[in-house]
mmCIF file of C-alpha atoms in Angstrom:
data_model
loop_
_atom_site.group_PDB
_atom_site.id
_atom_site.type_symbol
_atom_site.label_atom_id
_atom_site.label_comp_id
_atom_site.label_asym_id
_atom_site.label_seq_id
_atom_site.Cartn_x
_atom_site.Cartn_y
_atom_site.Cartn_z
ATOM 1 C CA MET B 1 232.490 64.147 33.077
ATOM 2 C CA VAL B 2 234.582 60.971 32.972
ATOM 3 C CA ASN B 3 237.480 61.143 35.336
ATOM 4 C CA ASP B 4 238.426 57.475 35.717
ATOM 5 C CA LYS B 5 239.260 54.666 33.290
ATOM 6 C CA LYS B 6 237.269 52.114 35.325
ATOM 7 C CA PRO B 7 233.506 52.688 35.712
ATOM 8 C CA LEU B 8 232.036 53.246 39.159
ATOM 9 C CA LEU B 9 228.873 51.326 38.046
ATOM 10 C CA LYS B 10 228.640 48.820 35.141
ATOM 11 C CA ILE B 11 225.332 47.126 34.227
ATOM 12 C CA GLU B 12 225.723 44.029 32.116
ATOM 13 C CA GLY B 13 222.777 42.349 30.514
ATOM 14 C CA LEU B 14 220.332 43.240 33.343
ATOM 15 C CA LYS B 15 217.025 41.397 33.171
ATOM 16 C CA THR B 16 214.198 42.206 35.629
ATOM 17 C CA TYR B 17 210.781 40.485 35.066
ATOM 18 C CA PHE B 18 207.627 40.560 36.831
ATOM 19 C CA PHE B 19 205.874 37.202 37.190
ATOM 20 C CA THR B 20 202.195 38.012 37.101
ATOM 21 C CA GLU B 21 198.973 35.983 36.873
ATOM 22 C CA ASN B 22 198.498 37.194 33.315
ATOM 23 C CA GLY B 23 202.109 36.421 32.210
ATOM 24 C CA VAL B 24 205.672 37.549 32.374
ATOM 25 C CA VAL B 25 206.379 41.262 32.110
ATOM 26 C CA LYS B 26 209.794 41.851 30.729
ATOM 27 C CA ALA B 27 210.320 45.321 32.327
ATOM 28 C CA VAL B 28 214.002 45.411 31.857
ATOM 29 C CA ASP B 29 215.285 42.958 29.251
ATOM 30 C CA GLY B 30 218.995 43.067 28.715
ATOM 31 C CA VAL B 31 220.148 46.512 29.587
ATOM 32 C CA ASP B 32 223.868 47.569 29.584
ATOM 33 C CA PHE B 33 225.408 50.866 30.552
ATOM 34 C CA GLU B 34 228.222 52.440 32.568
ATOM 35 C CA VAL B 35 228.572 55.305 34.968
ATOM 36 C CA TYR B 36 231.919 56.774 35.717
ATOM 37 C CA LYS B 37 233.172 58.771 38.766
ATOM 38 C CA ARG B 38 231.821 62.300 38.765
ATOM 39 C CA GLU B 39 229.680 61.645 35.704
ATOM 40 C CA THR B 40 226.055 62.133 35.093
ATOM 41 C CA LEU B 41 224.107 59.535 32.994
ATOM 42 C CA GLY B 42 220.611 60.575 31.765
ATOM 43 C CA LEU B 43 218.216 57.491 31.439
ATOM 44 C CA VAL B 44 215.498 58.857 29.114
ATOM 45 C CA GLY B 45 212.196 57.475 27.874
ATOM 46 C CA GLU B 46 208.387 57.615 28.219
ATOM 47 C CA SER B 47 206.516 56.157 31.208
ATOM 48 C CA GLY B 48 206.467 52.357 31.116
ATOM 49 C CA CYS B 49 209.907 52.017 29.328
ATOM 50 C CA GLY B 50 211.604 50.442 32.353
ATOM 51 C CA LYS B 51 213.652 53.406 33.703
ATOM 52 C CA SER B 52 212.374 53.222 37.397
ATOM 53 C CA VAL B 53 212.480 49.395 37.374
ATOM 54 C CA THR B 54 216.198 49.673 36.355
ATOM 55 C CA ALA B 55 216.787 52.016 39.359
ATOM 56 C CA PHE B 56 215.020 49.668 41.784
ATOM 57 C CA SER B 57 217.105 46.922 40.494
ATOM 58 C CA ILE B 58 220.277 48.585 41.164
ATOM 59 C CA MET B 59 219.068 49.484 44.698
ATOM 60 C CA ARG B 60 217.748 45.880 45.197
ATOM 61 C CA LEU B 61 214.330 47.223 46.319
ATOM 62 C CA LEU B 62 212.100 45.129 44.192
ATOM 63 C CA ASP B 63 209.290 43.139 45.763
ATOM 64 C CA TYR B 64 207.298 40.150 44.453
ATOM 65 C CA PRO B 65 206.300 39.584 41.747
ATOM 66 C CA GLY B 66 209.317 41.463 40.435
ATOM 67 C CA LYS B 67 212.730 39.660 40.350
ATOM 68 C CA THR B 68 216.014 40.242 38.724
ATOM 69 C CA ILE B 69 216.763 37.042 36.839
ATOM 70 C CA GLY B 70 219.922 37.811 34.840
ATOM 71 C CA GLY B 71 222.886 40.117 34.339
ATOM 72 C CA LYS B 72 225.295 41.833 36.591
ATOM 73 C CA ILE B 73 225.287 45.002 38.564
ATOM 74 C CA LEU B 74 228.963 45.781 39.152
ATOM 75 C CA PHE B 75 229.452 48.640 41.673
ATOM 76 C CA LYS B 76 233.088 49.320 42.633
ATOM 77 C CA ASP B 77 233.849 45.951 40.902
ATOM 78 C CA GLU B 78 231.491 43.957 43.188
ATOM 79 C CA ASN B 79 228.198 42.348 41.904
ATOM 80 C CA LEU B 80 225.297 43.810 43.949
ATOM 81 C CA LEU B 81 223.074 40.811 42.879
ATOM 82 C CA LYS B 82 225.297 38.487 44.942
ATOM 83 C CA LYS B 83 225.019 40.647 48.185
ATOM 84 C CA ASN B 84 222.732 39.501 50.887
ATOM 85 C CA ASN B 85 220.053 41.769 52.544
ATOM 86 C CA GLU B 86 222.399 42.810 55.301
ATOM 87 C CA GLU B 87 225.191 43.738 52.967
ATOM 88 C CA MET B 88 222.754 45.739 50.790
ATOM 89 C CA ARG B 89 221.474 47.641 53.760
ATOM 90 C CA LYS B 90 225.016 48.985 54.472
ATOM 91 C CA ILE B 91 225.256 50.036 50.801
ATOM 92 C CA ARG B 92 221.959 51.723 50.468
ATOM 93 C CA GLY B 93 222.145 55.317 51.585
ATOM 94 C CA LYS B 94 225.856 55.283 52.391
ATOM 95 C CA GLU B 95 227.404 54.082 49.036
ATOM 96 C CA ILE B 96 224.290 54.419 46.756
ATOM 97 C CA ALA B 97 221.421 56.759 47.526
ATOM 98 C CA MET B 98 218.174 57.503 45.728
ATOM 99 C CA ILE B 99 215.908 60.590 45.372
ATOM 100 C CA PHE B 100 212.338 59.402 44.651
ATOM 101 C CA GLN B 101 209.774 61.054 42.210
ATOM 102 C CA GLU B 102 207.326 62.099 44.789
ATOM 103 C CA PRO B 103 208.712 63.171 48.133
ATOM 104 C CA MET B 104 205.305 63.357 49.789
ATOM 105 C CA THR B 105 204.882 59.547 49.354
ATOM 106 C CA ALA B 106 208.643 58.778 50.008
ATOM 107 C CA LEU B 107 208.905 60.673 53.145
ATOM 108 C CA ASN B 108 207.177 59.256 56.306
ATOM 109 C CA PRO B 109 204.319 61.554 57.055
ATOM 110 C CA VAL B 110 204.379 60.942 60.880
ATOM 111 C CA LEU B 111 208.111 61.687 61.400
ATOM 112 C CA THR B 112 209.714 64.972 61.442
ATOM 113 C CA ILE B 113 212.202 65.881 58.646
ATOM 114 C CA GLY B 114 215.026 66.081 61.140
ATOM 115 C CA TYR B 115 214.238 62.624 62.483
ATOM 116 C CA GLN B 116 214.376 61.119 59.006
ATOM 117 C CA ILE B 117 217.663 62.588 58.118
ATOM 118 C CA SER B 118 219.123 61.713 61.486
ATOM 119 C CA GLU B 119 217.974 58.148 61.174
ATOM 120 C CA ALA B 120 219.948 57.622 58.009
ATOM 121 C CA LEU B 121 223.096 59.176 59.697
ATOM 122 C CA MET B 122 222.753 57.109 62.880
ATOM 123 C CA MET B 123 222.279 53.923 60.773
ATOM 124 C CA HIS B 124 225.641 54.325 58.971
ATOM 125 C CA PHE B 125 227.716 56.292 61.489
ATOM 126 C CA ASP B 126 228.381 55.745 65.337
ATOM 127 C CA ILE B 127 227.063 59.211 66.389
ATOM 128 C CA SER B 128 224.590 60.346 69.007
ATOM 129 C CA LYS B 129 221.032 61.487 68.357
ATOM 130 C CA GLU B 130 222.117 65.055 69.168
ATOM 131 C CA GLU B 131 225.016 65.060 66.763
ATOM 132 C CA ALA B 132 222.826 63.583 64.039
ATOM 133 C CA MET B 133 220.393 66.407 64.437
ATOM 134 C CA ARG B 134 223.130 69.018 64.290
ATOM 135 C CA ARG B 135 224.361 67.428 61.073
ATOM 136 C CA SER B 136 220.716 67.306 59.799
ATOM 137 C CA VAL B 137 220.487 71.105 60.185
ATOM 138 C CA LYS B 138 223.829 71.571 58.292
ATOM 139 C CA LEU B 139 222.595 69.307 55.556
ATOM 140 C CA LEU B 140 219.415 71.361 55.170
ATOM 141 C CA LYS B 141 221.530 74.538 55.000
ATOM 142 C CA LYS B 142 223.545 73.005 52.146
ATOM 143 C CA VAL B 143 220.376 72.449 50.127
ATOM 144 C CA SER B 144 219.352 76.000 50.761
ATOM 145 C CA MET B 145 216.283 75.111 53.003
ATOM 146 C CA PRO B 146 214.967 78.322 54.601
ATOM 147 C CA ILE B 147 215.182 78.371 58.392
ATOM 148 C CA PRO B 148 216.570 74.877 58.720
ATOM 149 C CA GLU B 149 216.667 75.073 62.465
ATOM 150 C CA GLN B 150 212.828 75.157 62.288
ATOM 151 C CA ARG B 151 212.297 72.674 59.431
ATOM 152 C CA VAL B 152 214.045 69.793 61.192
ATOM 153 C CA ASN B 153 211.109 69.862 63.681
ATOM 154 C CA GLU B 154 208.447 69.992 60.998
ATOM 155 C CA TYR B 155 206.566 67.178 59.222
ATOM 156 C CA PRO B 156 206.495 66.706 55.412
ATOM 157 C CA HIS B 157 202.964 68.130 55.047
ATOM 158 C CA GLN B 158 204.159 71.412 56.538
ATOM 159 C CA LEU B 159 206.665 71.878 53.695
ATOM 160 C CA SER B 160 206.055 72.985 50.188
ATOM 161 C CA GLY B 161 206.841 70.571 47.223
ATOM 162 C CA GLY B 162 210.168 72.320 46.516
ATOM 163 C CA MET B 163 211.197 72.136 50.295
ATOM 164 C CA ARG B 164 210.163 68.496 50.396
ATOM 165 C CA GLN B 165 212.468 67.768 47.534
ATOM 166 C CA ARG B 166 215.290 69.583 49.126
ATOM 167 C CA ALA B 167 214.641 67.555 52.213
ATOM 168 C CA MET B 168 214.861 64.342 50.113
ATOM 169 C CA ILE B 169 218.055 65.553 48.460
ATOM 170 C CA SER B 170 219.659 66.303 51.980
ATOM 171 C CA MET B 171 218.672 62.802 53.122
ATOM 172 C CA ALA B 172 220.229 61.245 49.968
ATOM 173 C CA MET B 173 223.531 63.232 50.368
ATOM 174 C CA ALA B 174 223.676 62.784 54.202
ATOM 175 C CA CYS B 175 226.250 59.880 54.034
ATOM 176 C CA ASP B 176 228.254 61.306 51.074
ATOM 177 C CA PRO B 177 227.313 58.495 48.516
ATOM 178 C CA ALA B 178 229.480 57.774 45.595
ATOM 179 C CA LEU B 179 226.353 57.282 43.378
ATOM 180 C CA LEU B 180 223.122 59.101 43.548
ATOM 181 C CA ILE B 181 220.013 57.877 41.605
ATOM 182 C CA ALA B 182 217.323 60.488 40.884
ATOM 183 C CA ASP B 183 213.989 59.212 39.648
ATOM 184 C CA GLU B 184 212.049 62.065 38.029
ATOM 185 C CA PRO B 185 213.037 64.406 40.976
ATOM 186 C CA THR B 186 211.536 67.530 39.336
ATOM 187 C CA THR B 187 208.485 66.256 37.647
ATOM 188 C CA SER B 188 205.966 67.513 40.269
ATOM 189 C CA LEU B 189 207.571 70.991 40.558
ATOM 190 C CA ASP B 190 206.951 74.125 38.713
ATOM 191 C CA VAL B 191 209.476 75.320 36.121
ATOM 192 C CA THR B 192 211.108 77.865 38.401
ATOM 193 C CA ILE B 193 211.486 75.543 41.350
ATOM 194 C CA GLN B 194 212.591 72.768 38.852
ATOM 195 C CA ALA B 195 215.438 74.991 37.623
ATOM 196 C CA GLN B 196 216.557 75.714 41.316
ATOM 197 C CA ILE B 197 216.667 71.935 42.183
ATOM 198 C CA LEU B 198 218.764 71.095 39.157
ATOM 199 C CA ASP B 199 221.220 73.819 39.898
ATOM 200 C CA LEU B 200 221.306 72.661 43.553
ATOM 201 C CA MET B 201 221.975 69.091 42.380
ATOM 202 C CA LYS B 202 224.831 70.132 39.998
ATOM 203 C CA SER B 203 226.538 72.081 42.697
ATOM 204 C CA LEU B 204 226.143 69.234 45.255
ATOM 205 C CA LEU B 205 227.528 66.578 42.836
ATOM 206 C CA GLN B 206 230.585 68.792 42.304
ATOM 207 C CA GLU B 207 230.988 69.331 46.042
ATOM 208 C CA PHE B 208 230.624 65.703 47.018
ATOM 209 C CA ASN B 209 232.374 64.342 43.810
ATOM 210 C CA ALA B 210 229.402 62.007 43.297
ATOM 211 C CA SER B 211 228.049 60.372 40.173
ATOM 212 C CA LEU B 212 224.395 60.538 39.169
ATOM 213 C CA ILE B 213 221.765 58.631 37.188
ATOM 214 C CA MET B 214 219.155 61.096 36.226
ATOM 215 C CA ILE B 215 215.884 59.311 35.274
ATOM 216 C CA THR B 216 213.565 61.510 33.334
ATOM 217 C CA HIS B 217 211.316 61.867 30.313
ATOM 218 C CA ASP B 218 212.137 65.566 29.974
ATOM 219 C CA LEU B 219 215.028 66.233 27.450
ATOM 220 C CA SER B 220 215.421 69.718 28.804
ATOM 221 C CA VAL B 221 216.465 68.184 32.115
ATOM 222 C CA ILE B 222 219.035 66.091 30.232
ATOM 223 C CA ALA B 223 220.314 69.076 28.368
ATOM 224 C CA GLU B 224 220.830 70.787 31.653
ATOM 225 C CA ILE B 225 222.622 68.124 33.725
ATOM 226 C CA ALA B 226 223.692 65.060 31.843
ATOM 227 C CA ASP B 227 227.082 64.076 30.414
ATOM 228 C CA LYS B 228 225.963 60.815 28.706
ATOM 229 C CA VAL B 229 222.423 59.595 27.710
ATOM 230 C CA ALA B 230 220.872 56.203 27.533
ATOM 231 C CA VAL B 231 217.582 56.279 25.629
ATOM 232 C CA MET B 232 215.220 53.406 26.902
ATOM 233 C CA TYR B 233 212.311 51.945 25.086
ATOM 234 C CA ALA B 234 210.285 48.794 26.086
ATOM 235 C CA GLY B 235 212.798 47.500 28.550
ATOM 236 C CA LYS B 236 215.796 47.967 26.399
ATOM 237 C CA ILE B 237 218.506 50.652 25.561
ATOM 238 C CA VAL B 238 217.947 51.806 22.075
ATOM 239 C CA GLU B 239 220.589 54.521 21.883
ATOM 240 C CA TYR B 240 223.573 55.322 24.053
ATOM 241 C CA THR B 241 226.013 58.143 23.677
ATOM 242 C CA ASP B 242 227.133 61.539 24.900
ATOM 243 C CA LYS B 243 224.699 64.401 25.369
ATOM 244 C CA LYS B 244 225.987 66.467 22.440
ATOM 245 C CA THR B 245 225.665 63.528 20.046
ATOM 246 C CA ILE B 246 222.069 62.789 21.195
ATOM 247 C CA PHE B 247 220.996 66.413 20.500
ATOM 248 C CA HIS B 248 222.874 66.963 17.384
ATOM 249 C CA THR B 249 222.951 63.560 15.579
ATOM 250 C CA PRO B 250 220.357 61.222 17.027
ATOM 251 C CA LEU B 251 220.373 57.881 15.077
ATOM 252 C CA HIS B 252 217.429 55.841 16.409
ATOM 253 C CA PRO B 253 213.894 56.677 15.212
ATOM 254 C CA TYR B 254 212.580 56.949 18.804
ATOM 255 C CA THR B 255 215.299 59.388 19.953
ATOM 256 C CA PHE B 256 214.703 61.345 16.705
ATOM 257 C CA GLY B 257 210.933 61.295 17.457
ATOM 258 C CA LEU B 258 211.461 62.550 21.097
ATOM 259 C CA LEU B 259 213.632 65.417 19.985
ATOM 260 C CA THR B 260 211.478 66.551 17.011
ATOM 261 C CA SER B 261 208.286 66.645 19.312
ATOM 262 C CA ILE B 262 209.855 69.427 21.352
ATOM 263 C CA PRO B 263 208.774 73.126 20.601
ATOM 264 C CA ARG B 264 211.668 75.143 19.267
ATOM 265 C CA LEU B 265 212.241 78.835 19.475
ATOM 266 C CA ASP B 266 215.050 79.113 16.914
ATOM 267 C CA VAL B 267 212.914 77.876 13.879
ATOM 268 C CA GLU B 268 209.397 78.469 12.757
ATOM 269 C CA MET B 269 207.179 75.443 13.350
ATOM 270 C CA LYS B 270 203.643 75.248 12.001
ATOM 271 C CA LYS B 271 202.825 72.120 14.096
ATOM 272 C CA LEU B 272 204.622 69.860 16.523
ATOM 273 C CA ASN B 273 205.727 66.442 15.345
ATOM 274 C CA ALA B 274 204.500 63.554 17.441
ATOM 275 C CA ILE B 275 205.375 59.855 17.798
ATOM 276 C CA SER B 276 202.122 58.011 16.903
ATOM 277 C CA GLY B 277 200.763 55.367 19.294
ATOM 278 C CA THR B 278 201.981 54.606 22.913
ATOM 279 C CA VAL B 279 204.418 52.370 24.633
ATOM 280 C CA PRO B 280 203.222 48.806 23.926
ATOM 281 C CA ASP B 281 201.684 46.684 26.786
ATOM 282 C CA PRO B 282 204.670 44.715 28.181
ATOM 283 C CA LEU B 283 202.608 41.650 28.177
ATOM 284 C CA LYS B 284 202.072 41.990 24.477
ATOM 285 C CA PHE B 285 205.370 43.326 23.067
ATOM 286 C CA PRO B 286 205.421 43.169 19.322
ATOM 287 C CA GLU B 287 207.883 40.689 17.560
ATOM 288 C CA GLY B 288 211.030 42.117 16.122
ATOM 289 C CA CYS B 289 211.978 45.630 16.985
ATOM 290 C CA LYS B 290 209.656 46.805 19.866
ATOM 291 C CA PHE B 291 209.294 50.272 18.361
ATOM 292 C CA ASN B 292 208.249 48.968 14.991
ATOM 293 C CA PRO B 293 204.459 49.633 15.338
ATOM 294 C CA ARG B 294 205.210 53.392 15.922
ATOM 295 C CA CYS B 295 208.111 53.848 13.473
ATOM 296 C CA LYS B 296 207.633 55.477 10.089
ATOM 297 C CA PHE B 297 210.801 53.677 9.000
ATOM 298 C CA ALA B 298 209.677 50.233 9.904
ATOM 299 C CA THR B 299 210.004 47.397 7.208
ATOM 300 C CA ASP B 300 209.238 43.651 7.354
ATOM 301 C CA LYS B 301 212.632 43.023 8.707
ATOM 302 C CA CYS B 302 211.881 45.189 11.705
ATOM 303 C CA ARG B 303 208.655 43.314 12.326
ATOM 304 C CA LYS B 304 210.339 39.933 12.337
ATOM 305 C CA LYS B 305 213.862 40.337 13.810
ATOM 306 C CA GLU B 306 214.964 42.464 16.747
ATOM 307 C CA PRO B 307 218.160 44.552 16.071
ATOM 308 C CA LEU B 308 221.065 44.357 18.378
ATOM 309 C CA LEU B 309 222.767 47.324 20.069
ATOM 310 C CA ILE B 310 225.626 48.001 17.921
ATOM 311 C CA LYS B 311 228.494 50.441 17.891
ATOM 312 C CA ILE B 312 228.233 53.106 15.218
ATOM 313 C CA GLU B 313 231.276 55.018 16.243
ATOM 314 C CA GLU B 314 233.308 55.251 19.410
ATOM 315 C CA GLY B 315 230.996 55.944 22.337
ATOM 316 C CA HIS B 316 227.745 55.776 20.255
ATOM 317 C CA MET B 317 225.546 52.648 20.322
ATOM 318 C CA VAL B 318 222.215 52.279 18.427
ATOM 319 C CA ARG B 319 219.680 49.511 18.242
ATOM 320 C CA CYS B 320 218.153 49.869 14.756
ATOM 321 C CA TRP B 321 218.018 48.203 11.245
ATOM 322 C CA HIS B 322 217.603 51.624 9.367
ATOM 323 C CA ILE B 323 220.006 54.046 10.735
ATOM 324 C CA ASP B 324 220.557 55.344 7.174
ATOM 325 C CA LYS B 325 216.990 56.442 6.886
ATOM 326 C CA VAL B 326 217.309 58.552 10.150
ATOM 327 C CA LYS B 327 220.524 60.159 8.783
ATOM 328 C CA LYS B 328 218.629 61.129 5.645
ATOM 329 C CA GLU B 329 215.934 62.835 7.803
ATOM 330 C CA MET B 330 218.750 64.528 9.665
ATOM 331 C CA ARG B 331 219.913 66.218 6.437
ATOM 332 C CA LYS B 332 216.631 68.160 6.265
ATOM 333 C CA GLY B 333 218.084 70.506 8.865
ATOM 334 C CA PHE B 334 217.302 69.051 12.280
ATOM 335 C CA LEU B 335 219.706 70.421 14.881
ATOM 336 C CA VAL B 336 219.253 71.323 18.537
ATOM 337 C CA GLY B 337 221.714 73.685 20.189
ATOM 338 C CA VAL B 338 223.053 72.341 23.505
#
């Protein structure tokens, strides 16, 4: 929850484009949001909406042809876009850490788990290899890794998916970062292990007093862990508010569509609702509102002019021309308990 008046991280008008042979891909196109100390922000949307590119932009891990061409990434009041490579190396891992979607590809397959955790510790602290290894064992114990003294000497392929993700979390938390970015950290795990990982992350965030950006397409994950939610579509934030408001009174047609496509146990449903179509090709984004080809509320205005992200009430921002139509649909009884 919010514990400070000044945000730990503030994104202003972030634009990250990919300059390809076929044209310019506007993967992140004017994104704004804030993350406060000890707060979790859920960044939600389908694949291809720009969530991961936003994370890589914050970490300054983009390679050619990707480039951040505009905006600010203010972390502790300092613009990360103005940092040189050496300054960013000191921030990555120590101040801001990231948990990647697939640990089997993020972890080095030819190095032991212990070596990879120790490497991060020795990079940021003046400690010996032996001390780093002792700390690595302690970190693995914190993430409930079974037999941590043995696991530090094992390789990623020797661990289960849940164990690899625990190892990734211990690496991310090794230097006590202020901000953690988790990119779909539970996608490849079964439901039982997913719940364990989310519980683990919540307890670690509380213990380390860290903030979190949770990137996911799964609204059940958001319901479990987030304080605020930013819904992303086609490179833009389309709705931004607290978790309770998102689940009880969503005002963007895309958010509404995501929520009504979830199976519910509290009401009888003859069929699942679905959002028609797919996320548009970023090289061929439609004019006007990017969601208009898939939106049942779309009018000529939506097809010609893109709406701005406007404040509906304190703490609730929406990018839509027809919020009143969504409100009308809401009156039909939609409500999700959170």
